[in-house]
């Protein structure tokens, strides 16, 4: 092993194994780990901690930027090492443990975790684990493929463990824009007026006296699963692109649009991929995650710049990007998530936010986190940060699924993440509903007409008509029937 990536030579004696680093943890500790949508996460120390927990009984609270890769959450869950997890996850094993009540989960807007730590509203971080490409001479950390909450963890943790990942080239230096807002009451303006503005430093500052271990790894990020577009996602993308074209014709937007944010997954990728064959150009992104479709747009010349907090791509795209970093470095930037997701910047830049819903109701309330109102799926992520503050808040989902036994448009959602006040546009494979300037009764009429699968349209129209006639009110509902579709599905396997 060589130590060329430790430029701060006084830290070389901190090099150790993942197993030895795992011995630094104690029962009840609060641990902060780098990692945002499977990128830049702890690949060695948390894995070693899970193996230790299989033999010893101890539990920790684990905070990250977002989700982890390499089945790390699953390994920790099976070992009984997790008492509490926040602010986001996507792991099936962990999800099931959360829904059984075995692991407590705090589902949180991704812009808020760092804020709550800085404001001392959460327990202090005992140990932070941060993946690095290398350590600068002053001891500061050059991150890898994500920034997430690492800046806050490095600043506030009592002790810091660094994982140097030699799989990531040192040429990644300069890709990051590390900026930390001041604490209240002395907070100043974040001086970003366009996605391409760089306002910070290139590495994460840290007190070298807090660094207690350095572990070397050579492990690539878990690849993103990129599903090819299907008929439904292509239809959703088509509806949305036609909407943007109409907005240009009306003079509301130009062919450059405004900065785009897109959630992760096949629907978002399909929508972004649709821009390649459109008339839009010089697009910019101000988002959380750079996906395969982002780099497709950069390569096609349709997109000129992209800002986010992580790079989460397929294995093939990973090789393409990191085998040609000079090609992209001037056109992408990675920031802390309390910058990439900060409400003030989203509002200032006029972001067009495109996120995925699990279900929405006839008035435009959106559920993006829970199945049947009780079981968490993944979490709210950054969708709320963007939806509340976007120039256009757009939610997309298929109209029906499971051989049309489930309708994703309902009389009332079983869980509310985004209220009707934060939703401008709803899109399914059936059609698009522009809800701007509409009162609740008008919204219901448009959603039912434009977005509902034909198998359910008559039933929803009947519900709405009877609610208006029997109950009335500003937002008509028949509470005795509002959740009957959910209960019917639970009892019969179909909402019909």
Short mmCIF file of C-alpha atoms in Angstrom, two decimals:
data_model
loop_
_atom_site.label_atom_id
_atom_site.label_comp_id
_atom_site.label_asym_id
_atom_site.label_seq_id
_atom_site.Cartn_x
_atom_site.Cartn_y
_atom_site.Cartn_z
CA UNK A 1 0.00 0.00 0.00
CA UNK A 2 1.24 3.47 -0.84
CA UNK A 3 0.36 6.63 1.04
CA UNK A 4 0.62 9.07 -1.86
CA UNK A 5 -3.01 10.09 -1.37
CA UNK A 6 -2.28 11.32 2.14
CA UNK A 7 -0.70 14.70 1.38
CA UNK A 8 -0.82 15.61 5.08
CA UNK A 9 2.11 13.38 6.01
CA UNK A 10 1.52 13.80 9.75
CA UNK A 11 -1.59 11.64 9.30
CA UNK A 12 0.14 8.59 7.81
CA UNK A 13 0.35 6.94 11.21
CA UNK A 14 -3.47 7.00 11.34
CA UNK A 15 -3.71 4.36 8.59
CA UNK A 16 -5.38 1.21 9.85
CA UNK A 17 -7.70 -1.58 8.76
CA UNK A 18 -11.48 -1.37 8.54
CA UNK A 19 -11.73 -3.97 11.30
CA UNK A 20 -9.55 -1.92 13.65
CA UNK A 21 -11.51 1.25 12.81
CA UNK A 22 -14.77 -0.57 13.61
CA UNK A 23 -13.51 -1.11 17.17
CA UNK A 24 -13.75 2.65 17.77
CA UNK A 25 -17.56 2.51 17.86
CA UNK A 26 -19.55 2.06 21.03
CA UNK A 27 -23.14 1.15 21.82
CA UNK A 28 -25.52 4.12 21.55
CA UNK A 29 -23.25 6.27 19.38
CA UNK A 30 -24.52 8.65 16.71
CA UNK A 31 -22.65 7.98 13.47
CA UNK A 32 -22.57 10.20 10.39
CA UNK A 33 -21.52 8.64 7.10
CA UNK A 34 -20.90 10.07 3.66
CA UNK A 35 -23.09 8.72 0.90
CA UNK A 36 -25.86 10.11 -1.26
CA UNK A 37 -27.97 7.80 -3.44
CA UNK A 38 -25.38 4.99 -3.30
CA UNK A 39 -22.52 7.34 -4.25
CA UNK A 40 -19.49 8.22 -2.15
CA UNK A 41 -20.59 6.02 0.76
CA UNK A 42 -18.59 4.13 3.37
CA UNK A 43 -17.68 0.84 1.73
CA UNK A 44 -15.32 -0.65 4.33
CA UNK A 45 -15.84 0.66 7.85
CA UNK A 46 -19.64 0.29 8.01
CA UNK A 47 -19.27 -3.17 6.48
CA UNK A 48 -16.75 -4.09 9.18
CA UNK A 49 -19.05 -2.61 11.81
CA UNK A 50 -21.86 -4.88 10.63
CA UNK A 51 -19.59 -7.91 10.94
CA UNK A 52 -18.64 -6.82 14.46
CA UNK A 53 -22.32 -6.40 15.40
CA UNK A 54 -22.98 -10.00 14.39
CA UNK A 55 -20.79 -11.07 17.34
CA UNK A 56 -21.40 -8.24 19.82
CA UNK A 57 -24.65 -6.61 20.86
CA UNK A 58 -24.61 -2.89 20.19
CA UNK A 59 -26.76 -0.45 18.25
CA UNK A 60 -26.12 2.95 16.71
CA UNK A 61 -28.03 5.85 15.20
CA UNK A 62 -26.89 6.23 11.59
CA UNK A 63 -27.18 9.49 9.67
CA UNK A 64 -26.14 9.81 6.03
CA UNK A 65 -26.73 12.13 3.12
CA UNK A 66 -29.25 9.77 1.53
CA UNK A 67 -29.18 6.07 0.62
CA UNK A 68 -26.16 3.76 0.83
CA UNK A 69 -24.94 1.15 -1.64
CA UNK A 70 -23.35 -2.30 -1.39
CA UNK A 71 -26.20 -3.63 0.78
CA UNK A 72 -24.68 -1.77 3.71
CA UNK A 73 -28.04 -0.93 5.27
CA UNK A 74 -29.13 -4.55 4.89
CA UNK A 75 -25.96 -5.85 6.52
CA UNK A 76 -26.30 -3.46 9.46
CA UNK A 77 -29.98 -4.33 9.83
CA UNK A 78 -29.43 -8.09 9.80
CA UNK A 79 -26.68 -7.67 12.38
CA UNK A 80 -29.03 -5.72 14.65
CA UNK A 81 -26.69 -2.71 14.58
CA UNK A 82 -29.27 -0.03 13.75
CA UNK A 83 -31.39 1.58 16.43
CA UNK A 84 -32.36 4.61 14.35
CA UNK A 85 -31.76 5.66 10.75
CA UNK A 86 -32.12 9.00 8.94
CA UNK A 87 -32.87 10.81 6.63
CA UNK A 88 -33.47 8.47 3.63
CA UNK A 89 -33.09 4.82 2.59
CA UNK A 90 -33.91 2.51 -0.30
CA UNK A 91 -32.92 -0.88 1.10
CA UNK A 92 -35.57 -3.64 1.15
CA UNK A 93 -34.23 -5.37 4.29
CA UNK A 94 -34.02 -2.10 6.22
CA UNK A 95 -37.44 -1.02 4.93
CA UNK A 96 -39.05 -4.19 6.23
CA UNK A 97 -37.38 -3.76 9.63
CA UNK A 98 -38.61 -0.16 9.80
CA UNK A 99 -42.15 -1.23 8.98
CA UNK A 100 -42.00 -3.94 11.64
CA UNK A 101 -40.98 -1.29 14.17
CA UNK A 102 -37.55 -2.83 14.76
CA UNK A 103 -35.58 0.18 13.47
CA UNK A 104 -36.79 3.73 14.04
CA UNK A 105 -36.67 5.89 10.92
CA UNK A 106 -36.75 9.67 10.61
CA UNK A 107 -37.96 10.54 7.11
CA UNK A 108 -36.69 14.04 6.53
CA UNK A 109 -36.36 16.72 3.88
CA UNK A 110 -32.77 16.34 2.69
CA UNK A 111 -32.04 20.04 3.05
CA UNK A 112 -32.82 19.93 6.79
CA UNK A 113 -30.51 17.31 8.30
CA UNK A 114 -27.45 19.55 8.33
CA UNK A 115 -29.52 22.49 9.57
CA UNK A 116 -30.83 20.51 12.53
CA UNK A 117 -27.32 19.37 13.45
CA UNK A 118 -25.90 22.89 13.27
CA UNK A 119 -28.81 24.20 15.35
CA UNK A 120 -28.27 21.47 17.98
CA UNK A 121 -31.74 20.04 17.43
CA UNK A 122 -30.32 16.55 16.94
CA UNK A 123 -27.89 14.60 19.12
CA UNK A 124 -24.25 15.42 18.30
CA UNK A 125 -22.33 13.12 15.95
CA UNK A 126 -19.82 10.95 17.78
CA UNK A 127 -17.97 9.57 14.74
CA UNK A 128 -18.10 10.60 11.08
CA UNK A 129 -16.98 8.29 8.26
CA UNK A 130 -16.17 10.15 5.05
CA UNK A 131 -15.03 8.71 1.73
CA UNK A 132 -12.20 10.67 0.10
CA UNK A 133 -10.22 10.65 -3.12
CA UNK A 134 -7.26 12.02 -1.18
CA UNK A 135 -6.31 14.20 1.78
CA UNK A 136 -4.86 17.65 1.10
CA UNK A 137 -1.66 18.90 2.81
CA UNK A 138 -3.76 20.89 5.30
CA UNK A 139 -5.71 17.76 6.20
CA UNK A 140 -8.86 18.72 4.31
CA UNK A 141 -10.83 16.00 2.53
CA UNK A 142 -11.34 15.83 -1.23
CA UNK A 143 -14.67 13.95 -1.61
CA UNK A 144 -15.41 11.34 -4.24
CA UNK A 145 -18.75 10.99 -6.04
CA UNK A 146 -20.98 12.76 -3.54
CA UNK A 147 -20.89 15.53 -0.95
CA UNK A 148 -24.21 15.04 0.84
CA UNK A 149 -23.92 15.91 4.54
CA UNK A 150 -20.18 15.24 4.73
CA UNK A 151 -19.24 18.88 5.28
CA UNK A 152 -21.47 19.09 8.34
CA UNK A 153 -20.36 15.70 9.66
CA UNK A 154 -16.69 16.68 9.34
CA UNK A 155 -17.27 19.98 11.10
CA UNK A 156 -19.39 18.73 13.99
CA UNK A 157 -18.32 15.15 14.67
CA UNK A 158 -16.17 14.50 17.72
CA UNK A 159 -13.99 12.08 15.72
CA UNK A 160 -13.49 11.46 12.00
CA UNK A 161 -12.60 8.32 10.05
CA UNK A 162 -11.54 8.78 6.42
CA UNK A 163 -11.91 6.07 3.77
CA UNK A 164 -9.55 6.80 0.88
CA UNK A 165 -10.98 5.11 -2.21
CA UNK A 166 -8.23 4.55 -4.76
CA UNK A 167 -10.82 3.52 -7.36
CA UNK A 168 -11.69 7.21 -7.76
CA UNK A 169 -9.02 9.16 -9.70
CA UNK A 170 -7.31 12.07 -7.99
CA UNK A 171 -8.27 14.13 -11.04
CA UNK A 172 -11.72 14.44 -9.47
CA UNK A 173 -10.18 17.39 -7.59
CA UNK A 174 -11.99 20.57 -8.58
CA UNK A 175 -15.35 18.91 -9.20
CA UNK A 176 -16.73 19.95 -5.80
CA UNK A 177 -17.94 23.31 -4.54
CA UNK A 178 -17.74 23.16 -0.75
CA UNK A 179 -19.66 25.96 0.95
CA UNK A 180 -21.10 26.02 4.45
CA UNK A 181 -23.64 28.72 5.42
CA UNK A 182 -23.04 30.60 8.63
CA UNK A 183 -24.91 29.61 11.77
CA UNK A 184 -27.88 31.68 12.91
CA UNK A 185 -28.26 34.55 13.65
CA UNK A 186 -25.33 35.54 11.44
CA UNK A 187 -26.31 33.76 8.22
CA UNK A 188 -25.57 35.63 5.02
CA UNK A 189 -26.83 35.30 1.45
CA UNK A 190 -25.71 32.20 -0.49
CA UNK A 191 -24.29 33.99 -3.58
CA UNK A 192 -25.49 31.61 -6.30
CA UNK A 193 -27.55 33.18 -9.10
CA UNK A 194 -26.98 30.46 -11.73
CA UNK A 195 -26.24 26.71 -11.47
CA UNK A 196 -22.72 27.19 -12.84
CA UNK A 197 -21.67 29.66 -10.11
CA UNK A 198 -18.90 28.24 -7.88
CA UNK A 199 -18.67 29.95 -4.52
CA UNK A 200 -16.70 27.66 -2.21
CA UNK A 201 -13.53 25.64 -1.85
CA UNK A 202 -12.55 22.34 -3.45
CA UNK A 203 -12.17 20.25 -0.31
CA UNK A 204 -13.90 19.70 3.02
CA UNK A 205 -12.14 21.39 5.95
CA UNK A 206 -11.57 19.27 9.04
CA UNK A 207 -9.64 19.60 12.28
CA UNK A 208 -6.78 17.13 11.77
CA UNK A 209 -6.73 16.42 15.51
CA UNK A 210 -10.16 14.77 15.13
CA UNK A 211 -8.98 12.28 12.49
CA UNK A 212 -8.60 8.99 14.35
CA UNK A 213 -8.30 6.50 11.48
CA UNK A 214 -7.62 6.31 7.76
CA UNK A 215 -8.72 3.23 5.84
CA UNK A 216 -7.86 2.48 2.21
CA UNK A 217 -10.42 0.94 -0.16
CA UNK A 218 -10.56 0.21 -3.87
CA UNK A 219 -14.28 -0.33 -4.43
CA UNK A 220 -16.50 1.31 -7.05
CA UNK A 221 -19.88 2.78 -6.12
CA UNK A 222 -22.89 0.50 -6.42
CA UNK A 223 -24.22 1.01 -9.95
CA UNK A 224 -27.58 2.59 -10.51
CA UNK A 225 -30.24 0.35 -11.99
CA UNK A 226 -31.30 2.08 -15.17
CA UNK A 227 -34.47 0.55 -16.58
CA UNK A 228 -35.13 1.22 -20.27
CA UNK A 229 -38.11 3.43 -21.05
CA UNK A 230 -41.39 1.57 -21.42
CA UNK A 231 -44.69 2.60 -22.97
CA UNK A 232 -45.89 4.35 -19.82
CA UNK A 233 -42.73 6.33 -19.13
CA UNK A 234 -42.47 7.32 -22.79
CA UNK A 235 -46.10 8.53 -22.66
CA UNK A 236 -45.44 10.55 -19.50
CA UNK A 237 -42.34 12.11 -21.07
CA UNK A 238 -44.32 12.94 -24.21
CA UNK A 239 -47.08 14.71 -22.26
CA UNK A 240 -44.52 16.71 -20.32
CA UNK A 241 -42.45 17.74 -23.32
CA UNK A 242 -45.58 18.92 -25.15
CA UNK A 243 -46.50 20.93 -22.07
CA UNK A 244 -43.09 22.64 -22.11
CA UNK A 245 -43.47 23.37 -25.82
CA UNK A 246 -46.86 25.00 -25.14
CA UNK A 247 -45.33 27.07 -22.34
CA UNK A 248 -42.74 28.36 -24.81
CA UNK A 249 -45.45 29.23 -27.34
CA UNK A 250 -47.32 31.15 -24.63
CA UNK A 251 -44.17 33.10 -23.76
CA UNK A 252 -43.96 31.64 -20.25
CA UNK A 253 -40.63 29.96 -20.96
CA UNK A 254 -37.91 30.09 -23.59
CA UNK A 255 -36.35 27.18 -25.48
CA UNK A 256 -33.69 27.13 -22.76
CA UNK A 257 -36.42 26.55 -20.15
CA UNK A 258 -35.25 27.14 -16.55
CA UNK A 259 -32.94 24.98 -14.41
CA UNK A 260 -34.29 21.44 -14.14
CA UNK A 261 -34.49 19.14 -11.14
CA UNK A 262 -35.46 15.51 -11.62
CA UNK A 263 -35.90 12.77 -9.07
CA UNK A 264 -34.18 9.43 -9.52
CA UNK A 265 -35.65 6.46 -11.36
CA UNK A 266 -36.83 5.35 -14.77
CA UNK A 267 -39.57 7.98 -15.14
CA UNK A 268 -37.16 10.85 -14.51
CA UNK A 269 -34.59 9.28 -16.84
CA UNK A 270 -37.23 8.86 -19.55
CA UNK A 271 -38.32 12.48 -19.23
CA UNK A 272 -34.75 13.77 -19.35
CA UNK A 273 -33.86 11.47 -22.21
CA UNK A 274 -36.81 12.90 -24.15
CA UNK A 275 -35.04 16.26 -24.27
CA UNK A 276 -32.42 14.80 -26.62
CA UNK A 277 -34.86 14.79 -29.53
CA UNK A 278 -36.58 18.06 -28.61
CA UNK A 279 -36.08 21.64 -29.73
CA UNK A 280 -34.83 22.70 -26.30
CA UNK A 281 -31.18 23.62 -25.92
CA UNK A 282 -28.61 25.13 -23.54
CA UNK A 283 -30.39 23.37 -20.67
CA UNK A 284 -29.13 23.63 -17.12
CA UNK A 285 -29.73 21.39 -14.14
CA UNK A 286 -29.94 22.30 -10.46
CA UNK A 287 -30.75 19.00 -8.86
CA UNK A 288 -29.69 16.40 -6.30
CA UNK A 289 -28.35 13.57 -8.45
CA UNK A 290 -26.62 13.41 -11.83
CA UNK A 291 -27.91 10.27 -13.57
CA UNK A 292 -27.14 8.56 -16.88
CA UNK A 293 -29.62 10.79 -18.67
CA UNK A 294 -27.76 13.89 -17.43
CA UNK A 295 -24.56 12.77 -19.10
CA UNK A 296 -26.47 11.76 -22.24
CA UNK A 297 -27.75 15.33 -22.45
CA UNK A 298 -24.30 16.79 -21.79
CA UNK A 299 -22.83 14.56 -24.52
CA UNK A 300 -25.58 15.48 -26.98
CA UNK A 301 -24.97 19.18 -26.46
CA UNK A 302 -28.52 19.75 -25.21
CA UNK A 303 -27.36 20.49 -21.65
CA UNK A 304 -24.60 22.95 -20.88
CA UNK A 305 -24.22 22.60 -17.10
CA UNK A 306 -25.42 20.43 -14.23
CA UNK A 307 -25.23 21.00 -10.47
CA UNK A 308 -26.11 18.34 -7.87
CA UNK A 309 -24.91 16.61 -4.72
CA UNK A 310 -23.92 13.23 -6.19
CA UNK A 311 -23.18 11.25 -9.35
CA UNK A 312 -25.24 8.05 -9.38
CA UNK A 313 -24.96 6.22 -12.68
CA UNK A 314 -24.88 2.76 -14.23
CA UNK A 315 -21.59 0.85 -14.43
CA UNK A 316 -21.21 1.67 -18.13
CA UNK A 317 -21.85 5.37 -17.56
CA UNK A 318 -19.45 5.38 -14.59
CA UNK A 319 -16.63 4.21 -16.86
CA UNK A 320 -17.63 6.76 -19.46
CA UNK A 321 -17.59 9.65 -16.99
CA UNK A 322 -14.54 8.80 -14.90
CA UNK A 323 -12.59 7.64 -17.92
CA UNK A 324 -13.13 11.12 -19.43
CA UNK A 325 -13.28 13.45 -16.43
CA UNK A 326 -11.62 16.41 -18.21
CA UNK A 327 -14.53 16.35 -20.66
CA UNK A 328 -17.06 16.97 -17.88
CA UNK A 329 -15.28 18.82 -15.08
CA UNK A 330 -16.07 22.30 -16.37
CA UNK A 331 -19.73 21.40 -16.89
CA UNK A 332 -20.70 19.71 -13.60
CA UNK A 333 -20.37 20.51 -9.92
CA UNK A 334 -21.16 18.63 -6.70
CA UNK A 335 -22.30 20.56 -3.62
CA UNK A 336 -23.39 19.84 -0.03
CA UNK A 337 -27.06 18.85 0.05
CA UNK A 338 -27.98 21.82 2.23
CA UNK A 339 -26.85 23.90 -0.77
CA UNK A 340 -28.14 21.75 -3.65
CA UNK A 341 -31.52 21.50 -1.90
CA UNK A 342 -31.75 24.84 -0.13
CA UNK A 343 -35.21 26.41 -0.60
CA UNK A 344 -33.93 29.95 -1.18
CA UNK A 345 -31.79 28.93 -4.16
CA UNK A 346 -34.54 26.78 -5.65
CA UNK A 347 -36.89 29.77 -5.55
CA UNK A 348 -34.24 32.23 -6.78
CA UNK A 349 -33.22 30.10 -9.76
CA UNK A 350 -36.79 29.29 -10.78
CA UNK A 351 -36.24 25.55 -10.82
CA UNK A 352 -38.57 23.25 -12.77
CA UNK A 353 -38.98 20.31 -10.37
CA UNK A 354 -40.00 16.88 -11.69
CA UNK A 355 -40.59 14.24 -9.02
CA UNK A 356 -42.31 10.87 -8.75
CA UNK A 357 -45.50 10.19 -6.79
CA UNK A 358 -46.73 6.89 -5.40
CA UNK A 359 -50.28 8.25 -5.66
CA UNK A 360 -52.21 11.51 -5.79
CA UNK A 361 -55.82 12.42 -5.17
CA UNK A 362 -58.46 14.34 -7.07
CA UNK A 363 -57.46 17.63 -5.42
CA UNK A 364 -53.73 17.30 -6.08
CA UNK A 365 -52.38 16.08 -2.73
CA UNK A 366 -49.40 13.78 -3.31
CA UNK A 367 -48.13 10.75 -1.42
CA UNK A 368 -44.53 9.96 -2.32
CA UNK A 369 -43.45 7.85 0.65
CA UNK A 370 -46.02 5.38 2.03
CA UNK A 371 -47.84 2.30 0.77
CA UNK A 372 -51.38 1.99 2.12
CA UNK A 373 -50.80 4.94 4.43
CA UNK A 374 -48.61 3.04 6.89
CA UNK A 375 -45.61 1.31 5.31
CA UNK A 376 -42.66 3.48 4.31
CA UNK A 377 -41.24 2.88 0.85
CA UNK A 378 -38.06 4.99 0.62
CA UNK A 379 -38.65 8.47 1.98
CA UNK A 380 -39.44 12.00 0.94
CA UNK A 381 -35.84 12.72 -0.08
CA UNK A 382 -35.49 16.13 -1.64
CA UNK A 383 -38.86 16.20 -3.40
CA UNK A 384 -40.39 18.45 -0.74
CA UNK A 385 -37.46 20.87 -0.82
CA UNK A 386 -38.09 21.39 -4.52
CA UNK A 387 -41.87 21.06 -4.70
CA UNK A 388 -42.60 23.81 -2.19
CA UNK A 389 -40.17 26.27 -3.78
CA UNK A 390 -40.08 25.47 -7.51
CA UNK A 391 -41.15 27.70 -10.37
CA UNK A 392 -43.04 24.64 -11.57
CA UNK A 393 -43.77 21.75 -9.21
CA UNK A 394 -44.46 18.64 -11.30
CA UNK A 395 -45.31 15.13 -10.08
CA UNK A 396 -45.46 12.10 -12.34
CA UNK A 397 -46.72 8.53 -11.92
CA UNK A 398 -48.45 5.82 -13.90
CA UNK A 399 -52.24 6.00 -13.85
CA UNK A 400 -52.68 2.36 -12.83
CA UNK A 401 -50.47 -0.67 -12.12
CA UNK A 402 -50.51 -4.40 -11.26
CA UNK A 403 -52.64 -5.23 -14.31
CA UNK A 404 -54.70 -2.13 -13.51
CA UNK A 405 -55.75 -3.49 -10.13
CA UNK A 406 -54.27 -0.39 -8.45
CA UNK A 407 -55.24 3.16 -9.37
CA UNK A 408 -52.63 5.79 -8.58
CA UNK A 409 -55.27 8.52 -8.68
CA UNK A 410 -57.62 8.27 -5.69
CA UNK A 411 -60.42 10.05 -3.85
CA UNK A 412 -57.99 10.79 -1.01
CA UNK A 413 -54.33 9.88 -0.62
CA UNK A 414 -53.49 7.53 2.24
CA UNK A 415 -50.55 9.72 3.32
CA UNK A 416 -49.77 13.34 2.44
CA UNK A 417 -46.21 14.45 1.68
CA UNK A 418 -46.98 17.35 -0.66
CA UNK A 419 -50.20 19.24 -0.17
CA UNK A 420 -52.27 20.52 -3.07
CA UNK A 421 -50.77 23.97 -2.42
CA UNK A 422 -47.33 22.74 -3.51
CA UNK A 423 -48.39 20.95 -6.70
CA UNK A 424 -48.70 22.69 -10.08
CA UNK A 425 -48.69 19.90 -12.66
CA UNK A 426 -49.71 16.24 -12.44
CA UNK A 427 -48.81 13.77 -15.20
CA UNK A 428 -49.69 10.13 -15.82
CA UNK A 429 -49.37 8.03 -18.93
CA UNK A 430 -53.00 9.00 -19.64
CA UNK A 431 -52.46 12.75 -19.67
CA UNK A 432 -51.42 15.96 -17.92
CA UNK A 433 -53.36 18.26 -15.59
CA UNK A 434 -52.22 21.86 -15.21
CA UNK A 435 -53.63 22.90 -11.85
CA UNK A 436 -52.34 26.45 -11.70
CA UNK A 437 -55.04 29.01 -10.98
CA UNK A 438 -57.69 26.40 -10.22
CA UNK A 439 -59.92 26.10 -7.15
CA UNK A 440 -60.32 22.62 -5.59
CA UNK A 441 -63.48 21.72 -7.51
CA UNK A 442 -61.86 22.79 -10.79
CA UNK A 443 -58.73 20.81 -9.95
CA UNK A 444 -60.77 17.67 -9.33
CA UNK A 445 -62.58 17.99 -12.65
CA UNK A 446 -59.33 18.42 -14.55
CA UNK A 447 -57.48 15.60 -12.81
CA UNK A 448 -60.34 13.14 -13.33
CA UNK A 449 -60.68 14.07 -16.99
CA UNK A 450 -56.96 14.18 -17.84
CA UNK A 451 -55.05 11.76 -15.61
CA UNK A 452 -57.21 8.83 -14.50
CA UNK A 453 -57.04 5.39 -16.06
CA UNK A 454 -60.28 4.61 -17.99
CA UNK A 455 -61.04 1.69 -15.65
CA UNK A 456 -61.40 4.12 -12.74
CA UNK A 457 -62.59 7.37 -14.31
CA UNK A 458 -66.32 6.72 -13.95
CA UNK A 459 -65.97 5.67 -10.29
CA UNK A 460 -63.91 8.75 -9.42
CA UNK A 461 -66.33 11.02 -11.23
CA UNK A 462 -69.20 9.42 -9.31
CA UNK A 463 -67.39 9.95 -6.01
CA UNK A 464 -66.73 13.61 -6.79
CA UNK A 465 -70.29 14.30 -8.02
CA UNK A 466 -71.82 12.71 -4.94
CA UNK A 467 -69.40 14.51 -2.62
CA UNK A 468 -70.43 17.84 -4.16
CA UNK A 469 -74.12 16.96 -3.87
CA UNK A 470 -74.17 15.29 -0.44
CA UNK A 471 -71.43 17.07 1.48
CA UNK A 472 -70.56 20.21 -0.43
CA UNK A 473 -67.87 22.45 0.99
CA UNK A 474 -64.77 24.02 -0.43
CA UNK A 475 -63.13 20.60 -0.92
CA UNK A 476 -65.98 18.07 -1.19
CA UNK A 477 -65.37 14.65 0.33
CA UNK A 478 -67.43 11.74 1.60
CA UNK A 479 -65.27 10.71 4.53
CA UNK A 480 -67.04 7.36 4.87
CA UNK A 481 -65.85 6.48 1.36
CA UNK A 482 -62.60 8.42 1.06
CA UNK A 483 -60.36 5.41 1.74
CA UNK A 484 -62.62 2.66 0.48
CA UNK A 485 -60.39 2.00 -2.53
CA UNK A 486 -57.48 1.27 -0.18
CA UNK A 487 -59.51 -1.04 2.03
CA UNK A 488 -60.96 -2.83 -1.00
CA UNK A 489 -57.48 -3.49 -2.34
CA UNK A 490 -56.34 -4.83 1.05
CA UNK A 491 -59.31 -7.18 1.18
CA UNK A 492 -59.62 -8.28 -2.45
CA UNK A 493 -56.33 -7.43 -4.19
CA UNK A 494 -58.02 -4.89 -6.44
CA UNK A 495 -59.28 -1.32 -6.13
CA UNK A 496 -62.03 -1.98 -8.66
#
